[in-house]
Coordinates of C-alpha atoms in Angstrom, one line a residue:
M9 CA 47.2 132.1 115.1
N10 CA 51.0 131.4 115.4
I11 CA 52.0 130.7 112.0
R12 CA 55.7 130.6 113.1
R13 CA 54.7 127.6 115.7
I14 CA 52.6 125.9 112.7
L15 CA 56.0 126.1 110.4
L16 CA 58.5 125.4 112.9
S17 CA 56.6 121.6 114.0
T18 CA 55.9 121.4 110.3
L19 CA 59.8 121.6 109.7
A20 CA 60.3 119.5 113.0
I21 CA 58.4 116.6 110.7
V22 CA 60.5 117.0 108.1
S23 CA 63.7 117.2 109.8
F24 CA 63.0 113.7 111.7
L25 CA 62.1 112.0 108.4
Y26 CA 65.0 112.8 107.1
I27 CA 67.3 112.0 110.2
G28 CA 66.1 108.8 110.6
T29 CA 66.3 107.7 106.7
K30 CA 70.0 107.7 106.9
D31 CA 69.6 104.5 109.1
L32 CA 66.5 103.2 107.1
W33 CA 68.9 101.1 104.2
A34 CA 70.9 98.8 106.3
A35 CA 70.3 95.7 106.7
N36 CA 69.8 94.1 110.1
S37 CA 72.2 90.9 110.6
K38 CA 72.2 87.9 113.0
S39 CA 74.5 84.7 112.3
F40 CA 76.7 82.6 114.0
K41 CA 79.7 80.2 113.5
I42 CA 81.6 77.5 115.2
T43 CA 85.1 78.6 114.8
S44 CA 86.5 75.1 116.5
A45 CA 85.7 71.8 117.6
N46 CA 87.8 69.9 120.0
I47 CA 86.6 66.0 120.8
E48 CA 87.6 63.5 122.7
A49 CA 86.3 60.0 122.8
I50 CA 87.1 57.7 125.5
L51 CA 86.9 54.0 125.0
D52 CA 86.2 51.4 127.8
I53 CA 87.1 47.9 127.7
D54 CA 83.1 47.3 128.3
G55 CA 82.7 48.6 124.8
S56 CA 81.2 52.1 126.0
M57 CA 82.7 55.2 124.9
E58 CA 83.2 58.8 126.7
V59 CA 82.6 61.4 124.7
R60 CA 83.2 65.3 125.2
E61 CA 82.3 67.8 122.2
S62 CA 83.8 71.1 122.8
R63 CA 82.9 74.1 120.4
Q64 CA 83.5 77.6 120.1
Y65 CA 80.6 79.7 118.8
S66 CA 81.2 82.8 117.5
F67 CA 77.9 84.9 117.4
N68 CA 76.9 88.1 116.0
G69 CA 73.1 89.5 117.0
S70 CA 71.3 88.1 120.3
Y71 CA 71.0 84.6 120.7
T72 CA 69.2 82.4 123.4
F73 CA 69.2 78.7 122.8
A74 CA 71.4 76.4 120.9
Y75 CA 70.4 72.5 119.4
Q76 CA 72.2 69.5 119.2
Y77 CA 70.9 65.9 117.5
I78 CA 72.5 62.7 118.1
N79 CA 71.6 59.8 115.4
K80 CA 71.3 56.1 116.8
R81 CA 71.5 54.8 114.0
G82 CA 74.4 54.5 111.5
G83 CA 73.8 55.1 107.9
K84 CA 73.6 52.7 104.9
G85 CA 74.2 49.4 104.9
I86 CA 74.0 49.5 109.1
E87 CA 71.6 45.7 109.0
N88 CA 74.3 43.8 107.5
R89 CA 76.5 45.1 110.5
R90 CA 75.0 45.9 113.4
S91 CA 72.5 44.3 115.4
E92 CA 71.5 47.1 117.8
D93 CA 70.5 50.9 117.9
Y94 CA 73.6 53.2 119.8
E95 CA 72.4 54.2 123.4
L96 CA 74.0 56.9 124.9
D97 CA 73.1 58.1 128.7
N98 CA 75.1 60.3 131.0
F99 CA 74.1 63.6 129.0
S100 CA 75.8 66.9 130.8
L101 CA 76.4 70.2 129.3
C102 CA 78.9 72.6 130.6
E103 CA 80.8 75.8 130.0
A104 CA 84.1 77.1 131.1
T105 CA 83.5 77.3 134.9
T106 CA 80.1 76.0 135.5
C107 CA 77.8 73.2 134.3
Y108 CA 74.2 73.9 133.2
R109 CA 71.1 72.5 135.0
G110 CA 69.3 69.3 133.7
L111 CA 65.8 70.4 133.2
Q112 CA 62.8 67.7 134.6
Q113 CA 60.3 66.4 132.3
E114 CA 58.1 68.7 133.6
E115 CA 59.7 71.6 133.0
I116 CA 60.7 71.2 129.5
R117 CA 57.3 72.2 127.8
A118 CA 58.1 75.6 129.5
A119 CA 61.5 75.9 129.4
D120 CA 60.8 76.6 125.0
D121 CA 59.2 79.9 125.8
N122 CA 60.6 81.2 129.0
R123 CA 64.5 80.2 127.6
P124 CA 66.0 79.9 131.6
E125 CA 69.7 80.8 131.0
G126 CA 71.8 78.0 132.4
T127 CA 69.8 75.0 132.0
F128 CA 69.8 71.9 129.0
Y129 CA 67.4 69.2 128.3
V130 CA 67.7 66.0 126.4
I131 CA 65.0 64.1 124.5
E132 CA 65.0 60.8 123.4
E133 CA 63.5 60.5 120.0
A134 CA 62.7 57.3 118.0
D135 CA 66.1 57.9 116.0
R136 CA 67.9 59.9 117.9
Y137 CA 68.9 62.0 121.1
Y138 CA 67.8 66.0 120.8
V139 CA 69.9 68.4 123.5
K140 CA 68.8 71.8 123.4
W141 CA 70.2 74.4 126.4
F142 CA 69.9 77.9 127.3
Y143 CA 71.9 81.0 127.5
R144 CA 72.2 84.6 126.9
S145 CA 74.7 86.3 124.5
N146 CA 74.8 89.1 122.4
S147 CA 77.7 88.8 119.8
G148 CA 80.7 88.0 121.4
V149 CA 81.8 84.4 121.6
K150 CA 81.2 81.0 123.6
N151 CA 82.6 77.8 124.5
F152 CA 80.3 74.7 125.1
E153 CA 81.0 71.6 126.0
L154 CA 78.0 68.5 125.6
R155 CA 79.3 65.8 127.5
Y156 CA 77.6 61.9 127.3
R157 CA 78.5 58.4 127.1
V158 CA 77.5 55.9 124.2
A159 CA 77.0 52.6 126.5
N160 CA 77.5 50.0 123.1
A161 CA 79.8 52.1 121.1
I162 CA 81.9 49.1 120.3
T163 CA 80.9 46.4 117.1
Q164 CA 82.0 42.8 118.1
Q165 CA 82.4 42.3 114.2
K166 CA 83.2 38.2 113.5
D167 CA 86.9 38.8 113.7
T168 CA 88.0 42.8 115.1
A169 CA 86.2 45.7 117.1
E170 CA 85.0 47.8 115.4
L171 CA 84.2 51.9 116.4
Y172 CA 82.4 53.4 113.7
W173 CA 81.4 57.0 114.8
K174 CA 80.4 60.2 113.0
L175 CA 82.5 62.8 114.8
I176 CA 80.1 65.5 112.9
G177 CA 77.2 64.8 111.5
D178 CA 75.5 66.3 108.3
G179 CA 72.9 68.2 109.8
W180 CA 74.7 71.2 111.2
E181 CA 73.3 74.6 110.0
V182 CA 76.8 76.1 110.0
A183 CA 80.1 75.3 108.8
T184 CA 82.8 73.9 111.2
S185 CA 86.2 75.0 111.3
N186 CA 89.4 73.6 112.7
M187 CA 87.8 70.4 114.0
N188 CA 90.0 68.1 116.1
A189 CA 89.7 64.4 117.6
K190 CA 90.9 62.1 119.6
I191 CA 89.9 58.8 120.0
K192 CA 91.9 57.4 123.1
L193 CA 91.7 53.4 123.2
P194 CA 91.3 51.7 126.9
L195 CA 94.8 49.6 126.5
A196 CA 97.8 49.9 124.7
V197 CA 97.7 46.9 121.8
D198 CA 100.4 45.9 119.1
G199 CA 100.4 48.8 116.9
N200 CA 100.2 46.7 113.7
K201 CA 96.9 45.4 114.5
I202 CA 95.2 49.5 114.7
K203 CA 93.8 50.5 111.2
A204 CA 91.6 53.6 110.7
W205 CA 89.7 55.4 108.3
A206 CA 88.2 58.7 108.1
H207 CA 85.3 59.5 105.6
G208 CA 84.3 63.4 104.5
P209 CA 85.9 66.0 102.8
I210 CA 89.3 65.4 101.2
G211 CA 91.2 67.2 103.1
G212 CA 90.6 65.4 106.4
V213 CA 93.6 63.5 107.9
V214 CA 93.3 60.4 110.3
S215 CA 96.4 59.4 112.1
I216 CA 97.7 56.6 115.0
P217 CA 100.3 58.1 116.5
T218 CA 100.7 55.9 119.4
N219 CA 99.3 52.6 120.3
S220 CA 96.7 53.8 122.5
L221 CA 95.4 56.7 120.7
V222 CA 94.0 57.4 117.0
T223 CA 93.5 61.1 115.9
A224 CA 91.1 63.0 113.3
A225 CA 91.1 66.5 111.7
V226 CA 89.8 68.8 109.5
N227 CA 90.8 72.6 109.1
R228 CA 87.0 73.3 107.2
L229 CA 84.0 71.0 107.2
P230 CA 80.9 72.7 105.4
T231 CA 77.8 72.6 106.4
K232 CA 75.8 69.8 105.4
T233 CA 78.9 67.7 105.3
F234 CA 80.1 64.9 107.9
F235 CA 82.9 63.7 109.4
E236 CA 83.5 60.0 110.7
I237 CA 86.1 57.5 111.7
R238 CA 86.2 53.6 111.7
V239 CA 89.0 52.6 113.8
L240 CA 89.3 48.8 113.8
M241 CA 91.6 46.6 117.0
P242 CA 92.2 43.4 118.0
K243 CA 88.9 41.6 119.4
E244 CA 90.3 40.8 122.4
T245 CA 90.7 44.6 123.5
F246 CA 86.7 44.8 124.5
Y247 CA 85.3 42.3 126.5
K248 CA 81.5 43.1 125.8
G249 CA 80.3 45.0 122.1
V250 CA 77.0 44.8 120.0
K251 CA 77.5 41.6 117.7
G252 CA 78.5 42.1 114.1
T253 CA 78.2 40.6 111.0
I254 CA 81.2 41.0 108.6
T255 CA 84.8 40.4 108.6
T256 CA 88.3 42.7 108.6
G257 CA 88.4 41.4 105.3
E258 CA 85.1 43.0 104.2
I259 CA 85.9 46.1 105.7
E260 CA 89.1 46.7 104.2
A261 CA 87.3 46.0 100.6
Q262 CA 84.8 48.4 101.8
E263 CA 87.3 51.1 102.4
K264 CA 89.4 50.3 99.4
K265 CA 86.5 51.1 97.3
Y266 CA 86.0 54.2 98.8
I267 CA 89.2 55.2 98.5
E268 CA 89.6 54.0 94.8
D269 CA 86.0 56.4 94.1
T270 CA 88.0 58.9 95.7
I271 CA 90.6 58.7 93.4
A272 CA 88.8 58.3 90.4
D273 CA 86.4 60.9 91.5
Q274 CA 89.4 63.5 92.2
K275 CA 90.8 62.6 89.0
R276 CA 87.7 63.6 87.2
K277 CA 87.5 67.0 89.1
E278 CA 91.5 67.8 87.8
M279 CA 90.8 67.3 84.5
G280 CA 87.7 69.3 84.9
A281 CA 89.3 71.9 86.7
Q282 CA 92.0 71.8 84.3
A283 CA 89.5 72.3 80.9
A284 CA 88.1 75.2 83.0
V285 CA 91.2 77.0 83.4
A286 CA 91.9 76.7 79.4
G287 CA 88.4 78.0 79.4
V288 CA 88.4 80.5 81.9
V289 CA 92.0 82.1 80.3
L290 CA 89.6 82.5 76.4
L291 CA 86.9 83.7 78.2
T292 CA 88.9 86.6 79.7
L293 CA 90.6 87.3 76.7
W294 CA 87.0 87.4 74.9
A295 CA 86.0 90.0 78.1
V296 CA 88.9 91.9 77.1
V297 CA 88.2 92.7 73.8
R298 CA 84.3 93.1 74.9
F299 CA 85.2 95.5 77.8
V300 CA 87.8 97.6 75.5
R301 CA 84.7 98.2 73.1
R302 CA 82.0 98.8 75.6
L303 CA 84.4 101.6 77.0
G304 CA 84.7 103.5 73.8
Q305 CA 81.2 103.5 73.7
F306 CA 80.8 104.9 77.3
L307 CA 83.5 106.9 76.3
K308 CA 81.4 108.3 73.1
N309 CA 78.4 108.2 74.6
G310 CA 78.6 108.1 78.4
L311 CA 80.5 111.5 79.5
E312 CA 78.2 114.4 80.9
L313 CA 78.1 117.5 78.9
K314 CA 79.5 120.6 81.1
M315 CA 76.7 122.2 82.9
P316 CA 75.9 125.4 81.7
R317 CA 75.8 128.7 83.9
V318 CA 72.3 129.8 85.0
N319 CA 73.0 133.6 85.5
L320 CA 75.9 135.9 86.6
A321 CA 74.9 134.9 90.2
D322 CA 74.5 131.7 89.6
R323 CA 71.3 131.5 92.1
I324 CA 67.5 131.1 91.1
W325 CA 64.9 132.0 93.9
E326 CA 61.9 130.2 93.1
P327 CA 62.3 126.2 92.0
P328 CA 62.6 125.8 87.9
S329 CA 59.7 123.4 87.8
N330 CA 57.7 121.0 89.2
I331 CA 59.3 118.1 88.2
D332 CA 58.9 115.2 91.0
P333 CA 61.5 115.5 93.8
A334 CA 62.7 112.0 93.1
Q335 CA 63.5 113.2 89.5
V336 CA 65.2 115.8 90.7
E337 CA 68.0 114.0 92.7
Q338 CA 68.4 111.6 90.0
L339 CA 69.4 114.9 87.7
L340 CA 71.7 115.9 90.3
K341 CA 73.7 112.7 90.7
A342 CA 72.8 112.0 87.0
E343 CA 72.8 108.1 87.8
K344 CA 69.5 106.1 88.8
T345 CA 70.0 105.4 92.5
L346 CA 67.8 107.3 95.1
T347 CA 68.0 108.0 98.5
P348 CA 65.4 108.1 101.1
K349 CA 65.0 112.0 101.1
S350 CA 63.3 111.4 97.4
F351 CA 60.8 109.3 99.2
T352 CA 60.5 111.9 102.4
A353 CA 60.0 114.7 100.0
T354 CA 57.1 112.7 97.9
I355 CA 55.4 112.0 100.9
L356 CA 55.7 115.7 101.7
S357 CA 54.5 116.4 98.0
L358 CA 51.2 114.7 97.9
V359 CA 50.4 117.0 101.0
Q360 CA 51.1 120.1 99.2
H361 CA 48.8 118.6 96.1
R362 CA 46.0 118.0 98.9
V363 CA 46.2 114.2 98.5
Y364 CA 47.0 113.8 101.8
R365 CA 46.7 116.0 104.8
L366 CA 49.1 115.6 108.1
T367 CA 47.1 115.5 111.7
R368 CA 47.6 114.5 114.9
S369 CA 45.6 112.7 118.0
D370 CA 43.4 114.6 120.4
Q371 CA 45.4 113.0 123.3
K372 CA 48.5 111.1 124.1
I373 CA 49.1 107.1 123.3
G374 CA 50.8 105.3 126.1
F375 CA 52.2 104.5 129.3
L376 CA 53.0 107.0 131.9
I377 CA 56.4 108.9 130.7
F378 CA 56.8 106.8 127.2
K379 CA 53.1 108.5 126.3
K380 CA 53.1 110.4 122.6
Y381 CA 50.9 111.6 120.2
E382 CA 49.7 109.8 117.4
Y383 CA 50.4 111.3 114.1
Y384 CA 48.6 110.3 110.8
L385 CA 48.4 110.8 107.1
E386 CA 44.8 111.2 106.2
K387 CA 44.1 110.7 102.7
Q388 CA 42.0 113.6 101.0
V389 CA 39.6 113.4 97.5
N390 CA 41.2 115.7 95.1
E391 CA 39.5 115.3 91.6
K392 CA 41.5 118.0 90.1
Y393 CA 44.8 116.4 90.4
V394 CA 46.2 114.0 88.6
P395 CA 49.3 112.3 90.5
S396 CA 52.6 111.6 88.7
G397 CA 53.7 108.0 88.1
I398 CA 55.8 108.4 91.3
E399 CA 53.6 110.0 93.2
Q400 CA 50.9 107.1 92.1
K401 CA 53.7 104.3 93.1
T402 CA 53.8 105.8 96.6
I403 CA 50.3 106.3 97.0
E404 CA 49.9 102.2 96.2
Y405 CA 52.1 101.5 98.6
L406 CA 50.2 103.8 101.5
D407 CA 47.3 102.3 100.4
K408 CA 48.6 98.5 101.4
V409 CA 49.4 100.3 104.5
G410 CA 46.1 101.3 105.4
T411 CA 42.7 103.0 103.7
G412 CA 41.7 106.6 104.5
K413 CA 43.6 107.5 107.7
I414 CA 47.0 105.9 107.8
G415 CA 48.4 105.8 111.9
L416 CA 52.3 106.3 111.5
S417 CA 52.5 103.1 114.0
D418 CA 50.7 101.2 111.2
V419 CA 53.4 102.0 108.8
V420 CA 55.8 100.3 111.3
K421 CA 53.7 97.5 111.4
Y422 CA 53.7 97.0 107.9
A423 CA 57.4 97.9 107.2
R424 CA 58.1 94.7 109.8
T425 CA 55.9 92.2 107.9
R426 CA 55.8 93.2 104.6
R427 CA 60.3 93.1 103.9
T428 CA 59.8 91.9 100.4
T429 CA 57.3 94.1 99.4
S430 CA 58.3 97.2 101.2
Y431 CA 62.1 96.5 99.2
N432 CA 60.3 96.0 95.8
F433 CA 58.3 99.3 96.3
F434 CA 61.5 101.1 96.9
K435 CA 63.3 99.6 93.7
S436 CA 59.9 100.3 91.6
F437 CA 60.2 104.0 93.0
E438 CA 64.1 104.7 91.3
K439 CA 62.5 102.9 88.0
T440 CA 59.6 104.9 87.4
A441 CA 61.7 108.3 88.5
L442 CA 64.6 107.3 85.9
R443 CA 61.5 106.3 83.3
E444 CA 59.8 109.8 83.2
N445 CA 63.6 111.7 83.8
L446 CA 64.1 109.3 79.9
E447 CA 60.5 110.1 78.7
E448 CA 60.5 113.8 79.1
G449 CA 64.0 113.9 77.7
Y450 CA 65.7 114.8 80.9
F451 CA 68.5 111.8 80.5
D452 CA 70.0 110.3 77.5
K453 CA 68.1 107.1 75.9
K454 CA 71.0 105.8 74.3
A455 CA 72.9 105.9 77.4
H456 CA 70.3 104.1 79.4
F457 CA 70.5 101.3 76.7
L458 CA 74.1 101.3 76.9
V459 CA 74.0 101.0 80.7
N460 CA 72.1 98.0 80.8
N461 CA 74.5 96.5 78.8
Y462 CA 76.9 97.8 80.9
G463 CA 75.0 95.8 84.2
G464 CA 75.2 92.3 82.2
E465 CA 78.9 92.0 81.4
V466 CA 79.3 92.8 84.9
G467 CA 77.4 89.6 85.8
N468 CA 78.8 87.9 83.1
G469 CA 82.6 88.8 84.2
L470 CA 81.9 88.1 88.2
T471 CA 80.4 84.9 87.0
L472 CA 84.0 84.1 85.3
F473 CA 85.8 85.3 88.1
L474 CA 83.6 83.2 90.4
V475 CA 84.4 80.0 88.6
F476 CA 87.7 80.9 87.9
M477 CA 88.4 81.4 92.1
A478 CA 86.2 78.2 92.7
I479 CA 88.7 75.8 90.8
P480 CA 90.7 75.5 93.4
F481 CA 88.4 74.1 95.6
T482 CA 86.9 71.4 93.0
S483 CA 90.6 70.1 93.0
P484 CA 93.2 71.1 95.6
L485 CA 96.3 69.5 93.8
L486 CA 95.4 71.9 91.2
T487 CA 96.9 74.8 92.8
N488 CA 100.5 73.2 92.8
S489 CA 100.6 73.1 88.9
P490 CA 102.4 76.0 87.4
W491 CA 100.0 76.9 85.0
F492 CA 97.0 77.5 87.2
L493 CA 99.5 80.0 89.1
I494 CA 100.1 81.9 86.0
A495 CA 96.9 81.7 84.6
E496 CA 95.7 83.0 88.4
I497 CA 98.2 85.5 88.3
A498 CA 97.5 86.8 84.8
C499 CA 93.6 86.4 84.6
V500 CA 92.7 87.3 88.2
P501 CA 93.8 91.2 88.3
I502 CA 92.4 91.8 84.7
M503 CA 89.1 90.4 85.9
V504 CA 89.3 92.9 89.2
V505 CA 90.0 95.8 86.9
I506 CA 87.1 95.3 84.2
M507 CA 84.6 94.7 86.5
A508 CA 85.9 97.5 88.6
I509 CA 85.8 99.3 85.6
R510 CA 82.3 98.0 84.4
G511 CA 80.8 98.6 87.4
Y512 CA 81.9 102.2 87.7
M513 CA 80.5 102.4 84.2
K514 CA 77.0 100.6 85.3
K515 CA 76.3 103.3 87.9
Y516 CA 77.5 106.1 86.5
G517 CA 76.7 105.6 82.6
E518 CA 73.3 107.3 82.7
K519 CA 74.4 110.4 81.1
R520 CA 71.9 113.9 80.9
T521 CA 70.6 115.5 77.7
E522 CA 71.2 119.0 76.6
K523 CA 68.0 119.9 77.9
G524 CA 69.0 117.8 81.6
S525 CA 72.1 119.3 81.9
E526 CA 70.2 122.5 81.8
E527 CA 67.4 121.7 84.0
A528 CA 70.1 120.3 86.7
A529 CA 72.0 123.7 86.4
K530 CA 69.1 125.9 87.8
W531 CA 68.2 123.0 90.8
M532 CA 71.6 123.7 91.9
A533 CA 71.3 127.3 91.3
F534 CA 68.1 126.8 93.5
E535 CA 69.7 124.9 96.1
K536 CA 72.5 127.6 96.3
H537 CA 69.5 130.2 97.1
M538 CA 67.7 127.6 99.9
S539 CA 71.4 127.3 101.5
D540 CA 71.7 131.0 101.9
Y541 CA 68.7 131.8 103.6
R542 CA 69.6 135.2 104.8
Q543 CA 69.0 136.8 101.1
T544 CA 65.4 136.5 101.9
Q545 CA 64.8 137.8 105.3
K546 CA 64.5 141.5 103.7
Y547 CA 61.4 139.2 101.2
P548 CA 59.7 137.1 103.4
I549 CA 57.9 134.1 101.7
D550 CA 54.2 135.8 101.6
S551 CA 53.0 132.2 99.9
I552 CA 52.4 129.1 101.1
V553 CA 52.5 127.3 97.5
L554 CA 55.8 128.9 97.4
W555 CA 56.6 127.9 101.0
E556 CA 55.8 124.4 100.2
K557 CA 57.7 124.0 97.3
Y558 CA 60.4 125.3 99.6
L559 CA 59.9 122.4 101.6
V560 CA 59.6 119.5 99.7
Y561 CA 62.7 120.6 97.3
G562 CA 64.6 121.5 100.2
T563 CA 64.5 118.2 101.4
V564 CA 65.4 116.6 99.0
L565 CA 67.9 119.0 97.7
G566 CA 69.5 118.2 101.7
V567 CA 69.4 121.3 102.4
S568 CA 69.4 121.8 106.7
M569 CA 66.1 121.9 108.8
K570 CA 67.5 124.6 110.4
T571 CA 68.0 126.6 107.5
L572 CA 64.1 125.7 106.3
S573 CA 62.8 126.7 109.9
Q574 CA 64.1 130.0 110.0
L575 CA 63.0 130.8 106.6
P576 CA 60.8 134.0 107.0
V577 CA 57.2 134.0 106.0
K578 CA 54.0 136.3 106.4
F579 CA 51.1 134.4 104.9
S580 CA 47.9 135.6 104.6
A581 CA 44.7 134.8 106.4
E582 CA 43.8 132.3 103.6
D583 CA 47.2 130.9 103.4
A584 CA 47.4 130.2 107.2
I585 CA 43.9 128.5 106.9
L586 CA 45.5 126.3 104.3
G587 CA 48.3 125.7 106.5
T588 CA 46.6 125.2 109.6
T589 CA 44.4 122.2 107.7
Y590 CA 47.2 120.3 105.3
W591 CA 50.2 120.7 107.8
G592 CA 48.8 119.8 111.2
G593 CA 47.1 123.5 112.3
G594 CA 47.6 124.6 115.8
H595 CA 48.2 120.7 117.2
F596 CA 51.8 120.8 115.8
S597 CA 54.4 122.8 118.1
G598 CA 57.8 123.1 117.1
T599 CA 58.7 123.6 120.9
D600 CA 57.5 119.9 121.6
G601 CA 59.5 117.0 121.8
V602 CA 57.4 114.4 121.5
F603 CA 56.5 115.7 118.2
G604 CA 59.9 115.1 116.6
G605 CA 60.1 111.6 118.5
D606 CA 57.4 110.3 117.1
F607 CA 57.9 111.3 113.7
G608 CA 61.3 110.1 114.2
S609 CA 59.5 106.6 114.5
F610 CA 57.7 107.0 111.2
S611 CA 61.1 108.0 109.4
Q612 CA 62.6 104.9 111.2
A613 CA 59.9 103.1 109.8
M614 CA 60.0 104.2 106.2
N615 CA 63.9 103.4 106.5
S616 CA 63.7 99.8 107.3
I617 CA 61.5 99.0 104.4
A618 CA 64.6 99.0 102.2
S619 CA 66.7 96.8 105.1
T620 CA 64.6 94.5 106.4
A621 CA 64.5 92.5 103.1
S622 CA 67.6 91.3 103.4
A623 CA 67.8 90.9 107.1
S624 CA 69.0 87.2 108.4
Y625 CA 68.5 84.8 111.7
G626 CA 69.9 83.1 112.7
A627 CA 69.8 81.1 114.3
S628 CA 70.3 77.2 111.0
G629 CA 99.9 51.2 112.3
T630 CA 101.4 53.3 115.0
G631 CA 102.8 56.3 113.6
S632 CA 101.4 55.8 110.5
S633 CA 98.4 58.7 108.7
G634 CA 96.3 59.2 106.4
G635 CA 93.9 61.3 104.2
A636 CA 90.0 61.4 104.3
S637 CA 88.1 59.0 101.4
G638 CA 84.9 60.1 100.4
G639 CA 81.8 57.4 100.5
G640 CA 81.4 55.8 104.2
G641 CA 78.4 57.4 105.7
G642 CA 77.9 54.2 108.0
G643 CA 78.8 56.0 111.0
G644 CA 76.7 56.3 114.2
G645 CA 76.0 59.1 116.0
G646 CA 76.3 62.3 113.9
G647 CA 73.3 64.2 113.6
G648 CA 73.3 67.8 113.2
G649 CA 72.3 71.2 115.5
G650 CA 72.1 74.9 115.5
A651 CA 71.2 78.1 117.1
G652 CA 68.8 80.7 117.8

């Protein structure tokens, strides 16, 4: 029996477990944003309006479709103004150099599944028009232009012609940046008879630069926020239009009320913001006092003791104890955070303690050149061994994947479909390891108690910082106040420094006891020995028990697989049988690349457990001007959109 082949094969498993877990904690992301929107609306004397909505989408990740819907009805009070819904037709969807093909009715159902590139469709629903188009984008920028005609855009009120239209509705999944709109009148009219208002964010602007043009703009439109325009023109400008029921005076009274309400709301916000600034300054002073106190506690209780020297050579040939690999990593780092190495080593320790054994399928599975062996963790009955709390956590997690014999592909599937469970497992894995280190006297309990306080204060400091930084957004005019600028210059840097130091104290506040320092020093000495394998060439490892310890603890110590694979061994026949039984036996070949590749897949599955919980998808008079007011919401159109 070739013991060397068994050992090399087993080490290949560990190597790919370790290499794969480097990417395990990286979060996948998928998102998009709208970096600009330019809307052009051309009015005709028949009361219709040609609209071109050009948007620039910036994608992060793979996207294949986008959608937009446009409402047929205005908002509140519409029954008192307009007798008909808005009617839209002549839809088209284009990019810079090409226009998409409109799908026929019989093609639409299949399109949602097939997503044919370069096509679009429109569905008229009871209260809206739904537009969807298909493309291919794998991170990048695309410019789409949606064109359509509003057949009855103008409302002929009793004594004026009115355009009341949502340029962007409140149903968009993402914010819109750099929105600019142009409303072109069909005729040049007396500029004094044109009136325009905008409703939406306070930063919006509406202007009448000429007697045939109205413009509107807003730098940033948050998600779930509409921006609409209301324009009054002489009634004789149009010979057609939907019948309305109100007068110019009533419309101006509505707008005056909107403006008054907006001003009052702004004053309330400014007063609240000023009070908030004063409160934040006082809280900053309070935070400084508490910080100085906590810093003193940290310097007294959180600084590490000097590591003792184990021996003259500062090396140990055997693992100094049998504590869990996760405990070893925390001891060496003197912090709670673990890396995937600990989880990998814990699985190997479960094989070492005969709770599982590694096996391989007899035949390769897959298609053609992509065939590979399936590998398993096969659970064993070992009544003599009592797992540690860390190992028990790992066993319980693997039991959720499957009982008895667990295929690596099953672990992959579980990691992808149970992201929250897997993420929570890793967090509890760290907590359990820390708890065992505390209970066994390796970490200082008083320092641990203070660490929790540091974390709470980091959260409090971050909350204060965010509140302070949010004040300008609640009241933009306040940013011009000298008191605000003074407070900002004084308080923000202080809070940043305090949060940074508190974060350091939180991360590195765990302190080893004298016992823990001695234990950590021994493990460092063992790590040095493991890294210098040449010393053992004259003294080969003759016990599989010792070799398994080298394998488990070498993994968590980050010793290279090349070093582990070159450790000289000389097993007895009995130990060779144990190696064959629990470490894959003759099935495993250190020269078989398929083996390494498959266990690499297993390591990636383990790695994805920590990262998948945070993954996200994407894809939800002439010459005058003025600002936008709140209120409104009665304009037609609008709606929302998104991408996927």
